[in-house]
C-alpha atoms as a PDB file:
ATOM      1  CA  MET A   1      90.873 113.584  85.068  1.00  0.00           C
ATOM      2  CA  ASP A   2      90.867 110.932  82.433  1.00  0.00           C
ATOM      3  CA  LYS A   3      90.300 107.325  83.199  1.00  0.00           C
ATOM      4  CA  ASP A   4      94.443 106.902  83.340  1.00  0.00           C
ATOM      5  CA  GLN A   5      94.852 109.915  85.497  1.00  0.00           C
ATOM      6  CA  MET A   6      92.322 108.911  87.980  1.00  0.00           C
ATOM      7  CA  GLN A   7      93.754 105.357  88.527  1.00  0.00           C
ATOM      8  CA  ASP A   8      97.090 106.971  89.141  1.00  0.00           C
ATOM      9  CA  PHE A   9      95.475 109.351  91.697  1.00  0.00           C
ATOM     10  CA  ILE A  10      94.039 106.537  93.629  1.00  0.00           C
ATOM     11  CA  ALA A  11      97.024 104.454  93.401  1.00  0.00           C
ATOM     12  CA  LYS A  12      99.037 107.274  94.535  1.00  0.00           C
ATOM     13  CA  ARG A  13      96.541 107.754  97.639  1.00  0.00           C
ATOM     14  CA  VAL A  14      97.051 103.828  98.297  1.00  0.00           C
ATOM     15  CA  ALA A  15     100.558 103.954  98.105  1.00  0.00           C
ATOM     16  CA  LYS A  16     100.583 106.517 101.324  1.00  0.00           C
ATOM     17  CA  GLU A  17      98.992 103.298 103.212  1.00  0.00           C
ATOM     18  CA  LEU A  18     102.574 101.358 102.901  1.00  0.00           C
ATOM     19  CA  CYS A  19     104.899 100.951 105.851  1.00  0.00           C
ATOM     20  CA  GLU A  20     108.520 100.161 105.773  1.00  0.00           C
ATOM     21  CA  GLY A  21     109.314  96.810 105.378  1.00  0.00           C
ATOM     22  CA  SER A  22     105.699  95.261 105.070  1.00  0.00           C
ATOM     23  CA  VAL A  23     104.646  92.380 102.515  1.00  0.00           C
ATOM     24  CA  VAL A  24     102.089  93.832 100.465  1.00  0.00           C
ATOM     25  CA  ASN A  25      99.946  91.866  97.728  1.00  0.00           C
ATOM     26  CA  LEU A  26      98.589  93.885  94.678  1.00  0.00           C
ATOM     27  CA  GLY A  27      95.444  92.400  92.863  1.00  0.00           C
ATOM     28  CA  ILE A  28      95.297  92.727  88.984  1.00  0.00           C
ATOM     29  CA  GLY A  29      94.245  95.999  87.296  1.00  0.00           C
ATOM     30  CA  LEU A  30      94.476  99.437  89.160  1.00  0.00           C
ATOM     31  CA  PRO A  31      95.936  98.055  92.505  1.00  0.00           C
ATOM     32  CA  THR A  32      99.150  97.053  90.296  1.00  0.00           C
ATOM     33  CA  ARG A  33      99.959 100.664  89.901  1.00  0.00           C
ATOM     34  CA  VAL A  34     100.774 101.016  93.539  1.00  0.00           C
ATOM     35  CA  ALA A  35     104.095  99.776  92.903  1.00  0.00           C
ATOM     36  CA  ASN A  36     105.116 102.740  90.949  1.00  0.00           C
ATOM     37  CA  PHE A  37     104.517 105.163  93.920  1.00  0.00           C
ATOM     38  CA  VAL A  38     106.324 103.576  96.845  1.00  0.00           C
ATOM     39  CA  PRO A  39     107.413 106.495  98.890  1.00  0.00           C
ATOM     40  CA  GLN A  40     111.319 107.104  98.136  1.00  0.00           C
ATOM     41  CA  GLY A  41     113.565 105.712 100.772  1.00  0.00           C
ATOM     42  CA  MET A  42     110.892 102.887 101.594  1.00  0.00           C
ATOM     43  CA  THR A  43     111.437  99.353 101.076  1.00  0.00           C
ATOM     44  CA  VAL A  44     108.346  97.469 100.600  1.00  0.00           C
ATOM     45  CA  HIS A  45     108.172  93.805  99.565  1.00  0.00           C
ATOM     46  CA  PHE A  46     105.267  93.009  97.045  1.00  0.00           C
ATOM     47  CA  GLN A  47     104.260  89.775  96.785  1.00  0.00           C
ATOM     48  CA  SER A  48     102.467  87.900  93.538  1.00  0.00           C
ATOM     49  CA  GLU A  49     100.310  84.673  94.161  1.00  0.00           C
ATOM     50  CA  ASN A  50     101.722  83.369  91.145  1.00  0.00           C
ATOM     51  CA  GLY A  51     105.003  82.709  92.936  1.00  0.00           C
ATOM     52  CA  PHE A  52     107.289  85.366  93.695  1.00  0.00           C
ATOM     53  CA  VAL A  53     108.383  88.391  96.405  1.00  0.00           C
ATOM     54  CA  GLY A  54     110.245  91.354  95.106  1.00  0.00           C
ATOM     55  CA  LEU A  55     108.086  92.879  92.349  1.00  0.00           C
ATOM     56  CA  GLY A  56     108.956  96.472  91.149  1.00  0.00           C
ATOM     57  CA  PRO A  57     107.904  98.962  89.078  1.00  0.00           C
ATOM     58  CA  THR A  58     106.131  98.441  85.942  1.00  0.00           C
ATOM     59  CA  PRO A  59     108.722  98.265  83.262  1.00  0.00           C
ATOM     60  CA  ALA A  60     108.891 100.339  80.064  1.00  0.00           C
ATOM     61  CA  PRO A  61     107.275  98.132  77.126  1.00  0.00           C
ATOM     62  CA  GLU A  62     110.647  97.802  75.098  1.00  0.00           C
ATOM     63  CA  ASP A  63     112.168  96.402  78.521  1.00  0.00           C
ATOM     64  CA  ALA A  64     109.247  93.929  79.139  1.00  0.00           C
ATOM     65  CA  ASP A  65     110.242  90.298  79.778  1.00  0.00           C
ATOM     66  CA  PRO A  66     107.300  88.145  78.801  1.00  0.00           C
ATOM     67  CA  ASN A  67     108.813  85.340  81.227  1.00  0.00           C
ATOM     68  CA  ILE A  68     108.375  87.757  84.239  1.00  0.00           C
ATOM     69  CA  VAL A  69     104.482  88.585  84.914  1.00  0.00           C
ATOM     70  CA  ASN A  70     102.304  89.131  87.899  1.00  0.00           C
ATOM     71  CA  ALA A  71      99.222  86.818  88.730  1.00  0.00           C
ATOM     72  CA  GLY A  72      97.284  88.907  85.938  1.00  0.00           C
ATOM     73  CA  GLY A  73      99.726  88.381  83.286  1.00  0.00           C
ATOM     74  CA  GLN A  74     101.202  91.889  83.157  1.00  0.00           C
ATOM     75  CA  PRO A  75     104.820  92.210  82.730  1.00  0.00           C
ATOM     76  CA  VAL A  76     106.807  93.083  85.989  1.00  0.00           C
ATOM     77  CA  THR A  77     110.224  93.819  87.133  1.00  0.00           C
ATOM     78  CA  ILE A  78     112.028  92.061  90.153  1.00  0.00           C
ATOM     79  CA  LEU A  79     113.913  94.033  92.433  1.00  0.00           C
ATOM     80  CA  PRO A  80     117.551  93.012  93.704  1.00  0.00           C
ATOM     81  CA  GLY A  81     117.054  90.277  96.268  1.00  0.00           C
ATOM     82  CA  GLY A  82     113.655  89.302  94.767  1.00  0.00           C
ATOM     83  CA  CYS A  83     112.903  85.418  94.667  1.00  0.00           C
ATOM     84  CA  PHE A  84     110.642  82.895  92.853  1.00  0.00           C
ATOM     85  CA  PHE A  85     109.013  79.962  94.202  1.00  0.00           C
ATOM     86  CA  ASP A  86     105.968  77.473  93.680  1.00  0.00           C
ATOM     87  CA  SER A  87     102.560  77.925  94.270  1.00  0.00           C
ATOM     88  CA  ALA A  88     102.325  75.886  97.267  1.00  0.00           C
ATOM     89  CA  THR A  89     104.773  78.472  99.049  1.00  0.00           C
ATOM     90  CA  SER A  90     103.031  81.450  97.733  1.00  0.00           C
ATOM     91  CA  PHE A  91      99.960  80.502  99.000  1.00  0.00           C
ATOM     92  CA  GLY A  92     101.704  79.430 102.235  1.00  0.00           C
ATOM     93  CA  ILE A  93     102.516  83.080 102.796  1.00  0.00           C
ATOM     94  CA  ILE A  94      99.207  84.250 102.382  1.00  0.00           C
ATOM     95  CA  ARG A  95      97.244  81.745 104.233  1.00  0.00           C
ATOM     96  CA  GLY A  96     100.060  81.572 107.319  1.00  0.00           C
ATOM     97  CA  GLY A  97      99.172  85.355 107.739  1.00  0.00           C
ATOM     98  CA  HIS A  98     102.488  86.639 106.407  1.00  0.00           C
ATOM     99  CA  VAL A  99     101.160  89.503 104.015  1.00  0.00           C
ATOM    100  CA  ASP A 100     100.566  92.592 106.005  1.00  0.00           C
ATOM    101  CA  LEU A 101      98.368  94.198 103.451  1.00  0.00           C
ATOM    102  CA  THR A 102      96.443  93.460 100.398  1.00  0.00           C
ATOM    103  CA  VAL A 103      95.248  95.714  97.585  1.00  0.00           C
ATOM    104  CA  LEU A 104      92.341  94.902  95.685  1.00  0.00           C
ATOM    105  CA  GLY A 105      89.613  96.062  93.082  1.00  0.00           C
ATOM    106  CA  ALA A 106      86.163  95.210  93.628  1.00  0.00           C
ATOM    107  CA  LEU A 107      82.652  94.880  91.649  1.00  0.00           C
ATOM    108  CA  GLN A 108      81.047  95.877  95.172  1.00  0.00           C
ATOM    109  CA  VAL A 109      81.629  96.675  98.711  1.00  0.00           C
ATOM    110  CA  ASP A 110      78.984  97.233 101.225  1.00  0.00           C
ATOM    111  CA  GLU A 111      78.528  99.097 104.765  1.00  0.00           C
ATOM    112  CA  ALA A 112      79.555  95.936 106.686  1.00  0.00           C
ATOM    113  CA  GLY A 113      82.876  95.619 104.769  1.00  0.00           C
ATOM    114  CA  ASN A 114      81.644  92.829 102.684  1.00  0.00           C
ATOM    115  CA  ILE A 115      83.038  92.501  99.037  1.00  0.00           C
ATOM    116  CA  ALA A 116      82.266  91.104  95.786  1.00  0.00           C
ATOM    117  CA  ASN A 117      84.903  91.339  93.253  1.00  0.00           C
ATOM    118  CA  TYR A 118      85.257  87.953  91.118  1.00  0.00           C
ATOM    119  CA  MET A 119      81.819  87.430  89.431  1.00  0.00           C
ATOM    120  CA  ILE A 120      78.677  88.579  87.835  1.00  0.00           C
ATOM    121  CA  PRO A 121      75.912  86.086  87.325  1.00  0.00           C
ATOM    122  CA  GLY A 122      75.732  84.987  83.505  1.00  0.00           C
ATOM    123  CA  LYS A 123      79.151  86.113  82.593  1.00  0.00           C
ATOM    124  CA  LEU A 124      81.972  83.502  82.088  1.00  0.00           C
ATOM    125  CA  VAL A 125      85.052  83.858  84.613  1.00  0.00           C
ATOM    126  CA  PRO A 126      88.120  81.526  85.250  1.00  0.00           C
ATOM    127  CA  GLY A 127      87.607  82.144  89.024  1.00  0.00           C
ATOM    128  CA  MET A 128      88.456  83.887  92.029  1.00  0.00           C
ATOM    129  CA  GLY A 129      91.790  83.265  91.624  1.00  0.00           C
ATOM    130  CA  GLY A 130      93.905  84.213  95.007  1.00  0.00           C
ATOM    131  CA  ALA A 131      91.280  86.903  95.943  1.00  0.00           C
ATOM    132  CA  MET A 132      89.213  84.670  98.708  1.00  0.00           C
ATOM    133  CA  ASP A 133      92.877  83.695 100.341  1.00  0.00           C
ATOM    134  CA  LEU A 134      94.069  87.274 100.626  1.00  0.00           C
ATOM    135  CA  LEU A 135      90.777  88.718 102.067  1.00  0.00           C
ATOM    136  CA  SER A 136      91.161  85.997 104.537  1.00  0.00           C
ATOM    137  CA  GLY A 137      94.787  85.862 105.134  1.00  0.00           C
ATOM    138  CA  ALA A 138      95.933  89.338 104.754  1.00  0.00           C
ATOM    139  CA  LYS A 139      96.330  91.582 108.245  1.00  0.00           C
ATOM    140  CA  LYS A 140      94.907  94.590 106.219  1.00  0.00           C
ATOM    141  CA  VAL A 141      92.815  94.916 103.345  1.00  0.00           C
ATOM    142  CA  ILE A 142      92.232  98.045 101.226  1.00  0.00           C
ATOM    143  CA  VAL A 143      89.734  98.307  98.138  1.00  0.00           C
ATOM    144  CA  ALA A 144      90.902 100.490  95.246  1.00  0.00           C
ATOM    145  CA  MET A 145      88.678 101.383  92.932  1.00  0.00           C
ATOM    146  CA  GLU A 146      86.623 103.734  90.816  1.00  0.00           C
ATOM    147  CA  HIS A 147      83.769 105.137  92.708  1.00  0.00           C
ATOM    148  CA  THR A 148      80.961 103.893  90.420  1.00  0.00           C
ATOM    149  CA  ALA A 149      80.775 101.937  87.335  1.00  0.00           C
ATOM    150  CA  LYS A 150      79.055 103.738  84.149  1.00  0.00           C
ATOM    151  CA  GLY A 151      77.514 106.140  87.030  1.00  0.00           C
ATOM    152  CA  ALA A 152      75.726 102.937  89.270  1.00  0.00           C
ATOM    153  CA  ALA A 153      77.102 102.968  92.558  1.00  0.00           C
ATOM    154  CA  LYS A 154      79.478 100.155  93.845  1.00  0.00           C
ATOM    155  CA  ILE A 155      79.430 101.083  97.551  1.00  0.00           C
ATOM    156  CA  LEU A 156      76.057  99.559  98.599  1.00  0.00           C
ATOM    157  CA  LYS A 157      74.031  99.155 101.596  1.00  0.00           C
ATOM    158  CA  GLN A 158      74.356  95.332 100.863  1.00  0.00           C
ATOM    159  CA  CYS A 159      76.275  93.690  97.939  1.00  0.00           C
ATOM    160  CA  ASN A 160      73.985  91.698  95.781  1.00  0.00           C
ATOM    161  CA  LEU A 161      76.553  89.963  93.687  1.00  0.00           C
ATOM    162  CA  PRO A 162      78.177  86.641  94.925  1.00  0.00           C
ATOM    163  CA  LEU A 163      80.596  87.550  97.977  1.00  0.00           C
ATOM    164  CA  THR A 164      84.353  86.924  97.991  1.00  0.00           C
ATOM    165  CA  ALA A 165      84.800  87.669 101.875  1.00  0.00           C
ATOM    166  CA  VAL A 166      82.545  88.715 104.494  1.00  0.00           C
ATOM    167  CA  SER A 167      83.306  91.476 106.738  1.00  0.00           C
ATOM    168  CA  ALA A 168      87.047  91.726 105.291  1.00  0.00           C
ATOM    169  CA  VAL A 169      87.276  94.992 104.101  1.00  0.00           C
ATOM    170  CA  ASP A 170      89.375  97.810 106.079  1.00  0.00           C
ATOM    171  CA  LEU A 171      89.535 100.881 104.099  1.00  0.00           C
ATOM    172  CA  ILE A 172      88.156 101.676 100.693  1.00  0.00           C
ATOM    173  CA  ILE A 173      90.046 104.407  98.052  1.00  0.00           C
ATOM    174  CA  THR A 174      88.508 105.764  95.130  1.00  0.00           C
ATOM    175  CA  GLU A 175      88.828 108.842  93.227  1.00  0.00           C
ATOM    176  CA  MET A 176      86.171 110.828  95.329  1.00  0.00           C
ATOM    177  CA  GLY A 177      87.486 109.685  98.822  1.00  0.00           C
ATOM    178  CA  VAL A 178      88.862 107.506 101.629  1.00  0.00           C
ATOM    179  CA  ILE A 179      86.214 105.578 103.396  1.00  0.00           C
ATOM    180  CA  GLU A 180      87.047 103.591 106.369  1.00  0.00           C
ATOM    181  CA  VAL A 181      84.990 100.757 107.460  1.00  0.00           C
ATOM    182  CA  LYS A 182      83.923 100.315 110.979  1.00  0.00           C
ATOM    183  CA  SER A 183      81.644  98.263 113.372  1.00  0.00           C
ATOM    184  CA  ASP A 184      79.126 101.165 112.988  1.00  0.00           C
ATOM    185  CA  GLY A 185      79.464 101.491 109.042  1.00  0.00           C
ATOM    186  CA  LEU A 186      81.282 103.675 106.761  1.00  0.00           C
ATOM    187  CA  HIS A 187      83.395 106.680 107.403  1.00  0.00           C
ATOM    188  CA  LEU A 188      84.088 109.151 105.329  1.00  0.00           C
ATOM    189  CA  ILE A 189      87.402 110.003 106.339  1.00  0.00           C
ATOM    190  CA  GLU A 190      89.076 111.902 103.182  1.00  0.00           C
ATOM    191  CA  ILE A 191      87.530 113.666 100.313  1.00  0.00           C
ATOM    192  CA  ASN A 192      89.077 114.684  96.988  1.00  0.00           C
ATOM    193  CA  PRO A 193      88.449 118.303  96.695  1.00  0.00           C
ATOM    194  CA  GLU A 194      87.148 118.392  93.379  1.00  0.00           C
ATOM    195  CA  TYR A 195      83.908 117.125  94.821  1.00  0.00           C
ATOM    196  CA  THR A 196      81.752 117.815  97.561  1.00  0.00           C
ATOM    197  CA  ILE A 197      80.359 115.277 100.465  1.00  0.00           C
ATOM    198  CA  GLU A 198      76.834 115.566  98.831  1.00  0.00           C
ATOM    199  CA  GLN A 199      78.552 114.655  95.494  1.00  0.00           C
ATOM    200  CA  VAL A 200      80.127 111.551  97.414  1.00  0.00           C
ATOM    201  CA  GLN A 201      76.741 110.417  98.970  1.00  0.00           C
ATOM    202  CA  GLU A 202      74.660 110.896  95.997  1.00  0.00           C
ATOM    203  CA  ALA A 203      77.181 108.307  94.378  1.00  0.00           C
ATOM    204  CA  THR A 204      77.188 105.956  97.577  1.00  0.00           C
ATOM    205  CA  GLU A 205      74.195 103.748  98.208  1.00  0.00           C
ATOM    206  CA  ALA A 206      75.396 103.097 101.718  1.00  0.00           C
ATOM    207  CA  THR A 207      74.811 105.855 104.425  1.00  0.00           C
ATOM    208  CA  LEU A 208      78.456 107.617 104.810  1.00  0.00           C
ATOM    209  CA  ASN A 209      79.130 108.923 108.232  1.00  0.00           C
ATOM    210  CA  ILE A 210      80.630 112.159 108.349  1.00  0.00           C
ATOM    211  CA  ASP A 211      83.099 113.464 110.590  1.00  0.00           C
ATOM    212  CA  ASN A 212      86.397 115.288 110.758  1.00  0.00           C
ATOM    213  CA  VAL A 213      86.933 114.738 106.751  1.00  0.00           C
ATOM    214  CA  SER A 214      90.271 115.844 105.460  1.00  0.00           C
ATOM    215  CA  GLU A 215      91.439 116.532 102.150  1.00  0.00           C
ATOM    216  CA  MET A 216      92.358 113.601  99.674  1.00  0.00           C
ATOM    217  CA  LYS A 217      95.675 114.162  98.122  1.00  0.00           C
ATOM    218  CA  GLY A 218      96.994 111.613  95.453  1.00  0.00           C
END
């Protein structure tokens, strides 16, 4: 798979975690692709922290409206019934526990469910955005990311970048597999048949518990 195919594969698998009628926030980058793969007939209310509920699939370039963008500045569509509101209301939804699921990217995740996803020391960043609020306020947290960064492990025994949140992650979905975060560590529950369990563990610094692994399908 090339990078684009890989990200779509991950997003399709994340979409299988969506539930009818749920309020879902998608982080910038790869997670935004999840909106393109909502199961047919399912209603999901996508929320963006810059102030709306009712995000639809990514528009074709010729149909993009520069005035309608998500929190990452990417053009989006608004479904019938969608609505716009101010930042205070948007973060009231998040901090009030009304988001059922958030899907975020990450620089690092560790076996305790800690996540670092906004800052690399020495590099200029505008801030963590709504990530801290989402990780604390959402009922379920999924990290959707590529398994490694230029061959370096991103799923670690312990994060060494500044943390965005502690013990917040419930599920990690990469191109190699699906990993559940439990009180006793990380459990590999699905594997992409293109890889072996040995290859997944080799690409993962943290120790993976291997039990009842099923086939991952995007």
